[in-house]
XYZ file of C-alpha atoms in Angstrom:
753
model
C -42.314 -47.766 -4.888
C -44.131 -44.973 -6.700
C -46.670 -44.422 -3.925
C -44.009 -44.389 -1.220
C -41.888 -41.955 -3.248
C -44.850 -39.604 -3.752
C -45.853 -39.616 -0.070
C -42.326 -39.115 1.264
C -41.549 -36.360 -1.249
C -44.768 -34.409 -0.755
C -44.599 -34.576 3.046
C -40.986 -33.404 3.150
C -41.661 -30.675 0.583
C -44.678 -29.348 2.493
C -42.833 -29.271 5.807
C -39.703 -27.834 4.203
C -41.446 -24.983 2.403
C -43.451 -24.040 5.511
C -40.394 -24.012 7.759
C -38.300 -22.194 5.160
C -40.871 -19.419 4.895
C -40.947 -19.099 8.677
C -37.130 -19.011 8.818
C -36.915 -16.218 6.238
C -39.387 -14.160 8.280
C -37.365 -14.840 11.445
C -34.101 -13.763 9.824
C -35.680 -10.601 8.451
C -37.096 -9.656 11.859
C -33.782 -10.561 13.440
C -31.707 -8.413 11.072
C -34.050 -5.445 11.557
C -33.294 -5.534 15.288
C -30.063 -3.745 14.374
C -29.717 0.009 14.394
C -30.538 2.075 11.301
C -27.725 3.403 9.128
C -27.329 6.996 7.922
C -29.853 7.640 5.162
C -28.842 6.470 1.703
C -25.450 5.160 2.760
C -26.401 1.581 1.874
C -28.880 2.165 -0.941
C -27.267 4.830 -3.122
C -26.747 4.052 -6.815
C -28.889 0.892 -6.998
C -27.815 0.185 -10.575
C -24.126 0.066 -9.623
C -24.949 -2.090 -6.610
C -26.853 -4.557 -8.756
C -23.997 -4.687 -11.254
C -21.612 -5.346 -8.347
C -23.708 -8.301 -7.149
C -23.885 -9.801 -10.635
C -20.163 -9.290 -11.206
C -19.138 -10.762 -7.853
C -21.436 -13.768 -8.233
C -20.986 -14.682 -11.880
C -17.344 -13.634 -11.926
C -16.617 -15.022 -8.458
C -14.169 -12.131 -8.296
C -12.999 -12.854 -4.743
C -13.243 -16.645 -4.806
C -11.268 -17.036 -8.010
C -8.226 -15.621 -6.244
C -8.019 -19.055 -4.624
C -7.392 -21.049 -7.797
C -8.996 -24.465 -7.974
C -11.194 -23.727 -4.940
C -12.713 -20.758 -6.750
C -13.412 -22.721 -9.918
C -14.964 -25.627 -8.015
C -17.097 -23.264 -5.933
C -18.257 -21.442 -9.071
C -19.731 -24.622 -10.533
C -21.369 -25.492 -7.206
C -22.831 -22.011 -6.703
C -24.015 -21.459 -10.276
C -25.188 -25.056 -10.496
C -27.374 -24.616 -7.406
C -29.411 -21.877 -9.063
C -29.286 -23.071 -12.678
C -30.542 -26.541 -11.739
C -33.489 -25.515 -9.555
C -35.909 -26.632 -12.278
C -34.603 -30.176 -11.973
C -36.564 -30.379 -8.708
C -39.754 -29.628 -10.641
C -38.744 -32.277 -13.146
C -38.208 -34.780 -10.316
C -41.722 -34.097 -8.950
C -43.152 -34.799 -12.399
C -41.162 -38.026 -12.617
C -42.823 -39.259 -9.392
C -46.105 -39.462 -11.280
C -44.780 -40.353 -14.743
C -41.327 -41.858 -15.060
C -40.613 -40.467 -18.520
C -42.070 -37.022 -17.762
C -40.175 -33.955 -19.017
C -40.594 -30.279 -18.299
C -43.009 -28.691 -20.768
C -41.424 -26.842 -23.709
C -37.818 -26.901 -22.450
C -37.662 -30.522 -21.295
C -36.307 -31.782 -24.604
C -34.797 -28.438 -25.638
C -31.123 -29.093 -26.369
C -29.737 -25.927 -24.679
C -31.571 -26.849 -21.454
C -30.354 -30.420 -21.622
C -26.810 -29.157 -22.089
C -27.188 -26.909 -19.030
C -28.251 -29.909 -16.948
C -25.441 -32.060 -18.302
C -22.731 -29.424 -17.813
C -23.752 -28.140 -14.400
C -24.987 -31.485 -13.107
C -21.659 -33.134 -13.830
C -19.437 -30.186 -12.936
C -21.343 -29.427 -9.734
C -20.721 -33.007 -8.676
C -17.030 -32.784 -9.553
C -16.831 -29.371 -7.884
C -18.328 -30.481 -4.578
C -16.119 -33.588 -4.556
C -13.134 -31.274 -5.004
C -14.244 -29.085 -2.092
C -14.815 -32.150 0.108
C -11.300 -33.409 -0.646
C -9.840 -29.966 0.125
C -11.711 -29.840 3.435
C -10.541 -33.338 4.358
C -6.972 -32.401 3.447
C -7.165 -29.425 5.804
C -8.696 -31.091 8.826
C -8.025 -28.995 11.952
C -7.096 -32.191 13.801
C -4.086 -32.477 11.480
C -3.276 -28.879 10.603
C -4.280 -27.050 13.810
C -4.164 -23.277 13.426
C -2.848 -23.627 9.897
C -6.233 -24.976 8.799
C -8.641 -22.255 7.767
C -11.443 -24.576 8.935
C -10.288 -24.541 12.565
C -13.262 -23.454 14.651
C -15.816 -23.919 11.872
C -18.852 -26.098 12.620
C -17.740 -29.252 10.858
C -21.030 -31.173 10.953
C -22.812 -28.319 9.195
C -20.215 -28.121 6.457
C -20.180 -31.860 5.863
C -23.989 -31.980 5.897
C -24.224 -29.282 3.220
C -21.465 -30.790 1.092
C -22.830 -34.331 1.170
C -26.346 -33.128 0.396
C -25.026 -31.311 -2.672
C -23.056 -34.411 -3.662
C -26.188 -36.557 -3.278
C -28.249 -34.160 -5.392
C -25.561 -33.993 -8.073
C -25.361 -37.776 -8.294
C -29.156 -38.052 -8.456
C -29.342 -35.509 -11.285
C -26.845 -37.459 -13.360
C -28.417 -40.857 -12.570
C -31.855 -39.517 -13.522
C -30.380 -38.225 -16.775
C -29.049 -41.698 -17.487
C -32.439 -43.244 -16.695
C -34.183 -40.683 -18.911
C -31.905 -41.631 -21.778
C -32.658 -45.327 -21.269
C -36.419 -44.713 -21.045
C -36.357 -42.569 -24.169
C -34.314 -45.275 -25.910
C -31.277 -43.200 -26.779
C -29.433 -45.535 -29.129
C -26.147 -43.705 -29.633
C -23.985 -40.936 -28.277
C -25.560 -37.502 -28.681
C -24.895 -34.014 -27.363
C -27.928 -33.992 -25.054
C -26.347 -36.818 -23.024
C -22.668 -36.032 -23.493
C -21.839 -36.423 -19.770
C -24.445 -38.988 -18.719
C -24.164 -41.312 -21.736
C -22.088 -43.909 -19.807
C -25.024 -44.186 -17.391
C -27.445 -44.524 -20.317
C -25.389 -47.513 -21.477
C -25.301 -48.921 -17.938
C -29.107 -48.906 -17.725
C -29.602 -50.236 -21.249
C -31.332 -53.584 -21.263
C -33.340 -53.073 -18.051
C -37.101 -53.509 -18.337
C -39.370 -50.497 -18.504
C -40.819 -51.328 -15.083
C -37.385 -51.531 -13.487
C -36.334 -48.256 -15.079
C -39.527 -46.610 -13.838
C -38.968 -47.815 -10.273
C -35.395 -46.545 -10.378
C -36.682 -43.178 -11.567
C -39.198 -43.043 -8.695
C -36.490 -43.952 -6.215
C -33.827 -41.479 -7.359
C -36.389 -38.702 -7.846
C -37.486 -39.303 -4.247
C -33.874 -39.276 -3.002
C -33.197 -36.025 -4.841
C -36.344 -34.370 -3.486
C -35.826 -35.779 0.005
C -32.205 -34.586 0.161
C -33.243 -31.121 -1.033
C -36.033 -30.695 1.497
C -34.240 -32.360 4.416
C -31.552 -29.747 3.752
C -34.243 -27.037 3.716
C -35.789 -28.295 6.962
C -32.390 -28.481 8.661
C -31.309 -24.960 7.756
C -34.775 -23.613 8.646
C -34.374 -25.016 12.147
C -30.826 -23.578 12.340
C -31.052 -19.970 11.187
C -27.463 -19.394 12.337
C -26.191 -22.033 9.885
C -24.108 -19.654 7.825
C -22.503 -22.367 5.714
C -25.960 -22.943 4.187
C -27.675 -19.560 4.523
C -24.834 -17.656 2.858
C -26.059 -18.843 -0.544
C -29.138 -16.665 0.003
C -27.860 -13.921 2.308
C -24.690 -13.206 0.324
C -26.707 -11.411 -2.361
C -28.237 -8.741 -0.075
C -25.035 -8.519 1.949
C -23.039 -7.689 -1.175
C -25.772 -5.369 -2.492
C -25.765 -3.379 0.762
C -21.965 -3.234 1.050
C -20.367 0.074 1.953
C -19.283 1.067 -1.567
C -21.728 0.832 -4.461
C -18.859 0.478 -6.946
C -17.844 -2.813 -5.360
C -14.776 -1.594 -3.441
C -14.319 -3.380 -0.128
C -14.815 -1.642 3.219
C -11.205 -0.531 3.647
C -9.523 2.864 3.775
C -11.705 5.145 5.859
C -13.376 4.152 9.081
C -17.014 5.149 9.329
C -18.022 7.990 11.675
C -19.565 6.952 14.966
C -23.345 6.832 14.746
C -26.220 6.415 17.159
C -29.738 5.639 16.048
C -28.709 5.987 12.424
C -27.272 9.498 12.810
C -23.647 10.629 12.988
C -22.839 11.770 16.524
C -21.988 15.458 16.886
C -19.279 15.416 19.545
C -19.588 19.146 20.121
C -23.237 18.690 21.075
C -24.068 15.005 21.536
C -27.645 13.939 22.146
C -28.737 12.772 25.576
C -29.662 9.356 24.201
C -26.605 8.908 21.996
C -24.949 5.520 22.403
C -21.154 5.537 22.119
C -19.825 2.391 20.522
C -21.289 -1.091 20.867
C -21.773 -2.912 24.166
C -24.824 -4.991 23.204
C -25.275 -6.986 20.016
C -28.452 -5.073 19.139
C -26.395 -1.858 19.022
C -24.733 -2.996 15.822
C -26.386 -1.724 12.664
C -28.750 -3.980 10.747
C -25.959 -4.352 8.183
C -23.711 -5.639 10.944
C -26.242 -8.277 11.962
C -26.661 -9.219 8.295
C -22.866 -9.552 8.130
C -22.856 -11.977 11.047
C -25.624 -14.100 9.534
C -23.896 -14.278 6.145
C -20.575 -15.720 7.340
C -19.973 -19.044 5.606
C -17.148 -20.088 7.976
C -14.793 -20.604 5.015
C -11.872 -19.280 7.071
C -10.197 -17.237 4.348
C -10.066 -14.283 6.731
C -8.578 -16.489 9.435
C -5.906 -17.898 7.146
C -4.676 -14.378 6.304
C -4.991 -12.762 9.747
C -1.591 -11.778 11.211
C -2.909 -12.081 14.770
C -4.192 -15.627 14.265
C -1.037 -16.646 12.416
C 1.117 -15.592 15.370
C -0.784 -17.408 18.109
C -3.132 -14.658 19.276
C -6.784 -15.237 20.188
C -8.224 -13.167 17.342
C -9.697 -15.030 14.414
C -11.948 -12.773 12.313
C -14.030 -15.837 11.452
C -14.502 -16.944 15.057
C -15.260 -13.351 16.083
C -18.070 -13.094 13.523
C -19.337 -16.588 14.370
C -19.456 -15.726 18.081
C -21.398 -12.537 17.394
C -23.776 -14.416 15.079
C -24.472 -17.244 17.501
C -24.931 -14.827 20.389
C -27.286 -12.630 18.370
C -29.403 -15.567 17.222
C -29.567 -17.023 20.727
C -30.567 -13.629 22.163
C -33.082 -12.856 19.398
C -36.228 -14.265 21.133
C -35.525 -11.984 24.105
C -35.020 -8.947 21.867
C -38.049 -9.711 19.696
C -40.166 -9.829 22.856
C -39.124 -6.252 23.610
C -36.258 -7.049 25.943
C -33.236 -4.821 26.355
C -31.241 -2.863 28.899
C -30.903 0.903 29.280
C -27.604 2.690 29.966
C -27.928 1.931 33.692
C -28.510 -1.754 33.055
C -32.221 -1.720 33.886
C -34.584 -3.998 31.961
C -36.834 -2.157 29.489
C -39.417 -4.922 29.059
C -42.051 -5.950 31.574
C -42.241 -9.396 33.126
C -45.402 -9.971 31.102
C -43.555 -9.316 27.853
C -40.792 -11.749 28.768
C -42.904 -14.549 30.227
C -42.785 -16.671 27.063
C -39.105 -16.078 26.269
C -37.091 -19.313 26.518
C -34.764 -19.567 29.499
C -31.784 -20.003 27.172
C -32.509 -16.661 25.506
C -32.865 -14.938 28.882
C -29.528 -16.417 29.973
C -27.884 -15.289 26.728
C -29.181 -11.768 27.314
C -27.277 -11.607 30.593
C -23.915 -12.316 28.948
C -21.671 -9.277 28.487
C -20.768 -8.700 24.856
C -17.159 -7.996 25.826
C -15.743 -9.897 28.750
C -13.301 -12.568 29.811
C -14.107 -16.268 30.010
C -14.616 -15.871 33.782
C -17.196 -13.168 33.024
C -18.848 -15.395 30.400
C -18.210 -12.720 27.808
C -19.055 -13.238 24.156
C -15.858 -11.561 22.927
C -12.700 -11.634 25.042
C -10.955 -8.231 25.336
C -7.715 -9.809 24.097
C -9.516 -10.629 20.850
C -10.391 -6.958 20.324
C -6.939 -5.629 21.131
C -5.127 -8.164 18.939
C -6.439 -6.569 15.747
C -3.955 -4.558 13.661
C -6.718 -3.329 11.298
C -4.565 -4.564 8.418
C -7.686 -5.349 6.387
C -6.698 -8.858 5.276
C -10.018 -10.233 6.549
C -12.086 -7.662 4.669
C -9.996 -8.065 1.511
C -10.412 -11.837 1.432
C -14.030 -12.273 2.554
C -16.060 -13.576 -0.416
C -19.340 -12.249 1.005
C -18.126 -8.749 1.944
C -18.258 -8.863 5.738
C -16.901 -5.643 7.262
C -14.882 -7.018 10.179
C -12.831 -3.908 11.006
C -15.851 -1.644 11.416
C -17.379 -4.059 13.936
C -14.142 -4.430 15.892
C -13.651 -0.666 16.092
C -17.267 -0.141 17.193
C -16.667 -2.475 20.147
C -13.333 -0.792 20.882
C -15.076 2.589 20.960
C -17.320 1.494 23.797
C -14.401 -0.013 25.706
C -12.332 3.166 25.403
C -14.983 5.856 25.748
C -17.325 4.315 28.323
C -15.343 1.658 30.181
C -11.853 3.224 29.851
C -10.691 -0.358 29.384
C -7.763 -0.689 26.991
C -4.080 -1.690 27.135
C -2.283 0.619 29.552
C 0.566 1.436 27.143
C -1.919 3.059 24.768
C -2.892 5.447 27.557
C 0.504 7.124 27.322
C 0.012 7.679 23.603
C -3.434 9.215 24.185
C -2.142 11.570 26.892
C 0.708 12.706 24.678
C -1.706 13.390 21.844
C -3.990 15.385 24.099
C -1.167 17.483 25.557
C 1.410 17.726 22.773
C -0.392 16.645 19.595
C 2.031 13.790 18.867
C 2.347 10.245 20.270
C 5.843 10.818 21.688
C 4.879 13.888 23.701
C 7.689 15.978 22.196
C 7.620 19.748 21.837
C 6.094 21.065 18.616
C 9.288 22.920 17.696
C 10.990 19.558 17.238
C 8.763 18.849 14.244
C 10.947 21.093 12.082
C 14.351 20.234 13.590
C 15.068 17.816 10.740
C 15.180 20.739 8.292
C 18.467 21.839 9.888
C 20.029 18.528 8.886
C 19.699 19.060 5.114
C 21.851 21.387 3.018
C 19.001 23.185 1.282
C 16.190 25.399 2.462
C 12.861 23.802 3.332
C 10.134 26.476 3.224
C 7.850 26.510 6.252
C 4.294 27.831 6.088
C 3.806 30.667 8.547
C 7.501 31.448 8.575
C 8.832 31.543 5.012
C 5.482 31.840 3.265
C 1.952 32.789 4.263
C 0.233 30.092 2.276
C 0.809 27.398 -0.310
C -0.171 29.372 -3.392
C 3.409 29.374 -4.743
C 4.114 25.708 -4.107
C 3.383 22.490 -5.960
C 2.852 20.453 -2.821
C 2.432 20.570 0.885
C 4.685 17.853 2.234
C 2.850 16.407 5.255
C 5.789 15.048 7.211
C 3.741 13.409 9.953
C 4.707 12.657 13.539
C 6.982 9.696 12.836
C 8.667 11.369 9.867
C 9.466 14.436 11.958
C 10.232 12.903 15.357
C 11.384 9.280 15.006
C 15.083 8.951 14.120
C 14.726 6.091 11.631
C 11.733 7.649 9.902
C 13.541 11.001 9.724
C 16.013 9.391 7.306
C 13.134 8.798 4.910
C 11.896 12.358 5.413
C 15.285 13.869 4.582
C 15.804 11.548 1.612
C 12.433 12.397 0.117
C 12.899 16.129 0.671
C 16.305 15.949 -1.024
C 14.806 14.097 -3.978
C 12.134 16.784 -4.343
C 14.833 19.427 -4.203
C 16.895 17.645 -6.883
C 13.811 17.345 -9.104
C 12.966 21.006 -8.693
C 9.581 20.374 -7.098
C 8.359 23.349 -5.083
C 7.161 22.128 -1.729
C 6.670 23.439 1.772
C 5.922 21.954 5.174
C 3.771 23.045 8.076
C 5.455 24.971 10.832
C 5.056 22.577 13.720
C 1.566 23.552 14.824
C 0.045 20.599 12.995
C -1.135 17.673 15.074
C -1.184 13.909 14.599
C -3.717 13.096 11.898
C -5.566 10.896 14.400
C -5.107 7.493 12.764
C -4.062 5.697 15.949
C -6.623 7.134 18.393
C -9.441 6.525 15.914
C -8.498 2.884 15.408
C -7.945 2.460 19.115
C -11.537 3.627 19.598
C -11.089 7.174 20.899
C -13.310 8.900 18.356
C -13.609 12.254 20.209
C -9.822 12.663 20.247
C -9.652 11.863 16.550
C -12.355 14.427 15.869
C -10.480 17.064 17.862
C -7.134 16.449 16.170
C -8.652 16.168 12.699
C -10.755 19.316 12.985
C -7.740 21.344 14.092
C -5.696 19.980 11.193
C -8.455 20.601 8.647
C -8.797 24.207 9.802
C -5.031 24.663 9.587
C -4.806 23.057 6.151
C -7.651 25.129 4.767
C -5.925 28.255 6.001
C -2.597 27.153 4.508
C -4.141 26.475 1.118
C -5.919 29.825 1.108
C -9.152 30.731 -0.584
C -10.551 28.425 -3.216
C -11.368 31.144 -5.746
C -11.902 29.805 -9.247
C -9.715 30.784 -12.137
C -12.148 32.446 -14.596
C -10.480 30.693 -17.563
C -9.976 27.139 -16.295
C -12.905 27.164 -13.843
C -10.618 25.352 -11.420
C -9.442 26.483 -7.977
C -6.485 28.836 -8.201
C -4.730 26.851 -5.511
C -4.439 23.111 -6.135
C -4.815 21.413 -2.763
C -2.049 18.882 -3.262
C -0.580 17.009 -0.325
C 2.155 14.393 -0.414
C 2.913 12.148 2.550
C 5.583 9.589 3.353
C 3.329 7.912 5.922
C 0.536 5.678 4.601
C -1.417 6.206 7.815
C -1.372 9.988 7.342
C -2.052 9.479 3.633
C -5.091 7.286 4.328
C -6.495 9.540 7.041
C -6.172 12.816 5.125
C -7.332 11.329 1.817
C -10.180 9.163 3.037
C -11.296 10.403 6.459
C -10.780 14.164 6.470
C -13.515 14.570 3.816
C -15.919 13.438 6.561
C -14.971 16.698 8.326
C -14.941 18.983 5.306
C -11.290 18.531 4.369
C -11.175 17.782 0.634
C -7.616 17.457 -0.635
C -5.735 15.720 -3.388
C -3.400 13.367 -1.551
C -0.671 11.132 -2.945
C 1.953 8.949 -1.377
C 5.605 9.789 -1.819
C 6.217 6.635 -3.864
C 3.589 7.782 -6.377
C 5.223 11.178 -6.767
C 8.709 9.687 -7.033
C 7.577 7.244 -9.712
C 6.067 10.162 -11.642
C 9.278 12.171 -11.367
C 11.269 9.205 -12.693
C 8.836 8.789 -15.580
C 9.152 12.502 -16.375
C 12.938 12.279 -16.374
C 13.298 14.637 -13.441
C 14.925 11.961 -11.339
C 17.343 9.582 -13.049
C 18.831 6.720 -11.057
C 22.299 6.002 -12.403
C 24.488 4.629 -9.618
C 24.004 0.873 -9.195
C 22.780 -0.371 -5.829
C 23.831 -3.988 -5.909
C 22.009 -6.693 -4.025
C 18.867 -8.765 -3.660
C 15.912 -6.746 -2.400
C 12.492 -7.777 -1.132
C 9.670 -5.321 -0.556
C 7.186 -5.307 2.311
C 3.757 -3.882 1.395
C 2.478 -1.504 4.081
C -1.142 -2.408 4.779
C -2.417 1.164 4.667
C -0.669 1.846 1.380
C -1.359 -1.442 -0.372
C -4.428 -3.224 0.891
C -6.307 -0.152 2.111
C -5.464 2.094 -0.853
C -4.384 -0.300 -3.612
C -0.982 1.337 -4.166
C 1.222 -1.595 -5.135
C 3.001 -0.622 -8.341
C 4.878 2.664 -7.634
C 7.293 1.303 -4.998
C 8.157 -1.643 -7.227
C 8.600 0.622 -10.255
C 11.036 2.768 -8.285
C 13.096 -0.274 -7.306
C 13.026 -1.482 -10.915
C 14.460 1.865 -12.021
C 17.453 1.572 -9.685
C 20.327 -0.198 -11.481
C 21.778 -3.281 -9.823
C 18.822 -4.247 -7.667
C 17.395 -7.729 -8.037
C 13.830 -7.939 -6.760
C 12.253 -11.017 -5.223
C 8.780 -11.095 -3.716
C 8.016 -12.651 -0.376
C 5.448 -15.433 -0.452
C 2.861 -13.115 1.075
C 2.780 -9.883 -0.906
C 0.446 -7.340 -2.493
C -3.207 -8.248 -1.729
C -2.014 -11.079 0.515
C 0.770 -9.113 2.149
C 1.460 -9.764 5.825
C 1.195 -6.954 8.381
C 4.206 -5.603 10.298
C 2.115 -5.480 13.469
C 1.897 -1.703 13.977
C -1.538 -0.857 12.561
C -4.757 -0.424 14.500
C -2.812 1.511 17.182
C -0.776 -1.637 17.886
C 2.336 0.527 17.348
C 1.762 1.777 20.891
C 0.829 -1.527 22.549
C 3.089 -4.349 23.669
C 2.642 -7.843 22.213
C 2.266 -10.192 25.149
C 0.497 -13.097 23.468
C 2.053 -15.436 20.942
C 4.800 -14.582 18.502
C 5.595 -10.996 17.581
C 4.045 -10.177 14.220
C 7.090 -8.230 13.029
C 9.301 -11.262 13.774
C 7.018 -13.468 11.686
C 7.251 -11.028 8.786
C 11.014 -10.565 9.041
C 11.595 -14.317 9.141
C 9.686 -14.578 5.875
C 11.849 -11.821 4.395
C 15.113 -13.311 5.656
C 14.223 -16.712 4.224
C 15.063 -15.164 0.825
C 18.537 -14.200 2.089
C 18.141 -10.581 0.919
C 20.665 -7.786 1.165
C 17.931 -5.172 1.529
C 14.432 -5.242 2.981
C 12.530 -2.217 1.733
C 9.204 -0.657 2.622
C 7.361 2.646 2.256
C 5.965 3.380 5.713
C 7.612 4.751 8.866
C 5.673 2.371 11.114
C 6.765 -0.612 9.031
C 10.311 0.724 8.962
C 10.456 0.809 12.760
C 8.893 -2.614 13.225
C 11.007 -4.351 10.592
C 14.223 -2.665 11.750
C 13.613 -3.683 15.361
C 13.105 -7.293 14.334
C 16.060 -7.419 11.933
C 18.353 -5.946 14.583
C 17.123 -8.541 17.039
C 17.834 -11.287 14.507
C 21.333 -9.888 13.955
C 22.022 -9.943 17.680
C 20.866 -13.554 17.810
C 22.988 -14.498 14.816
C 19.918 -15.274 12.697
C 20.546 -12.525 10.141
C 23.680 -11.396 8.367
C 25.103 -8.095 9.577
C 24.941 -6.532 6.123
C 21.162 -6.740 5.678
C 19.521 -3.300 5.624
C 15.971 -2.091 6.188
C 15.291 1.084 4.215
C 12.518 3.104 2.632
C 12.413 3.064 -1.172
C 13.107 6.821 -1.127
C 16.475 6.159 0.510
C 17.316 3.634 -2.198
C 16.376 6.054 -4.946
C 18.412 8.879 -3.426
C 21.469 6.653 -3.183
C 21.231 5.988 -6.923
C 20.355 9.557 -7.978
C 22.773 11.525 -5.845
C 25.835 11.231 -8.081
C 24.095 12.574 -11.171
C 24.522 16.259 -11.867
C 21.331 17.366 -13.558
C 20.433 20.552 -15.302
C 17.648 22.551 -13.755
C 14.293 21.237 -14.997
C 12.350 23.317 -17.434
C 9.827 25.588 -15.747
C 6.903 24.195 -17.755
C 7.592 20.563 -16.804
C 4.585 19.089 -15.041
C 5.673 17.542 -11.760
C 2.122 17.130 -10.553
C 0.592 13.715 -11.101
C -3.105 13.389 -10.469
C -3.808 12.634 -6.812
C -5.361 9.287 -6.034
C -8.029 10.935 -3.929
């Protein structure tokens, strides 16, 4: 028994270590096939990045949002690393049954670590196995987050961990019996029942059992190592190693997820200058090797857990996009194509092969065939990613928010969209109308610029206009960026007028642009038309800088004389100006209207007094909530309005469900599956509310359209309203006659950006 155990263990260990070393080298070479990233963007502030990795791993900050799953996974993950020395102990036990690690082998703290994590890792993996079995795709279909995952790989990993956990505890029991533990003691607090079970066996029998279970433990460990080494695309196993660098190299050193701003388009690791692009600049991604090395690391790190899939509005409404399956497809394609790329293969812009026949002579036929597949193409074209997958994305950010290993799905989707739009001119036809209107008129509806200020004639107070009533913003507290929807769309204009009236009541000095401003560029950028975004944004930045005037410092405060404060009722405008205009030199302090209104209520400048009776439920706009973490102000405003009874939808805040308008989907028809706005409205109506509120003009349009459709079909009561929180607040404030606010009252909360 002992000889067989030694031979089997040493052979498997030797093969496993050799293959594992080769696999690590392969993955490193594979990841480095990706394009460079702008200098320092992934390595700045190494201390903060290291702290982020430690916090996310030890705190399981993302996983613990999933309750029992997070706790079980924590014990499995931490147990994997904390119990590595038990393998060394098992090797020693092959040669001497009662062998213990030197120094720490009988050290009580170490024994407690083995007892705690050995037992809890076993319980944890059993819990995860039960959860997986309870969510079998064959039973749950699309509702299972494991749909599309490689089941054999997951079960293999889970049962190996279970085997190792059982072996650790059995070996602890055998150790106790060999060392003649006579009574319960702390060092064997979890394994003591096994000590009792083995009590009375002869020393020879105990020794043979030790040899056997030590061999099983070692064999399971190294069979696992051999298997994953031969399957470098086995994310369910490799994520336990690759997650650490993937988190360390995430976009934000402080640990924030890759939401908010989109990254500028780069080529060869440099940001493309659209006024003078280089001859060799590559626009977007049409080949897997055109992703950055961080993108390829992302693909390799995916653990196929399906949390992104379970939260994705496209997947949940029957569309072909699953963020998990997208990343898996890119990973498997990249790994299959890697031998061709590592041999020097690749195509130029005209589709000609760069490598010689001599270079490619040893490349496997499967890799050569994979290299011929288009990255984006239909099933008939043998494409890796179907175009419908790309155009189903609303860029809501649920996938990025939920991913426990910090994969940046949206950036990769937009990079592929950029190629489709800019090089292939292949995108949904309805979006073409929006792009033409933006190019000609500067707004998605193609309306004349003078109509941007028409709403000001519908209020009974003066709204100052820059360029007409004032030269610049030096005398005003805020520039109110009305946005295209707020100025031109009838339903959104109600929010615009309500907010302006509230500012007037509160005595806040504000002004608006005179109609020469353009769309901020949110939709064209997320559609993939980066040059149009750049054009619109640069014109707006120049106009804003002129409106704010010179940034001379006050000699006493050492601060700019003009505070560049902007308030917006549109989260898409808010996000773009706050997070993306700095990429073009536009640094402003931007807040959302709900933040300013909450501040004015807190300051006593707005006092809701008239009750607004009814049950209300609030829909979190993705670009306000998930992308910018503004969740509290809208709810605080509703709480301040007398009579309202709030009730949250099942999916809210970080797990809020999209309305379907983001990612330029506002301008594209939904032809596949269920309409996303209908799914969201059905969830809202299940609470039987009197009011559905939101804080975004896009959401307002989408929710209103769906509610009206439900009313026509008799599925919603006629009295249910869809309104912005500003309209609710105005309804409650209007009847109060307030004294003019004191001139020294501060109505300027700190901007969030």
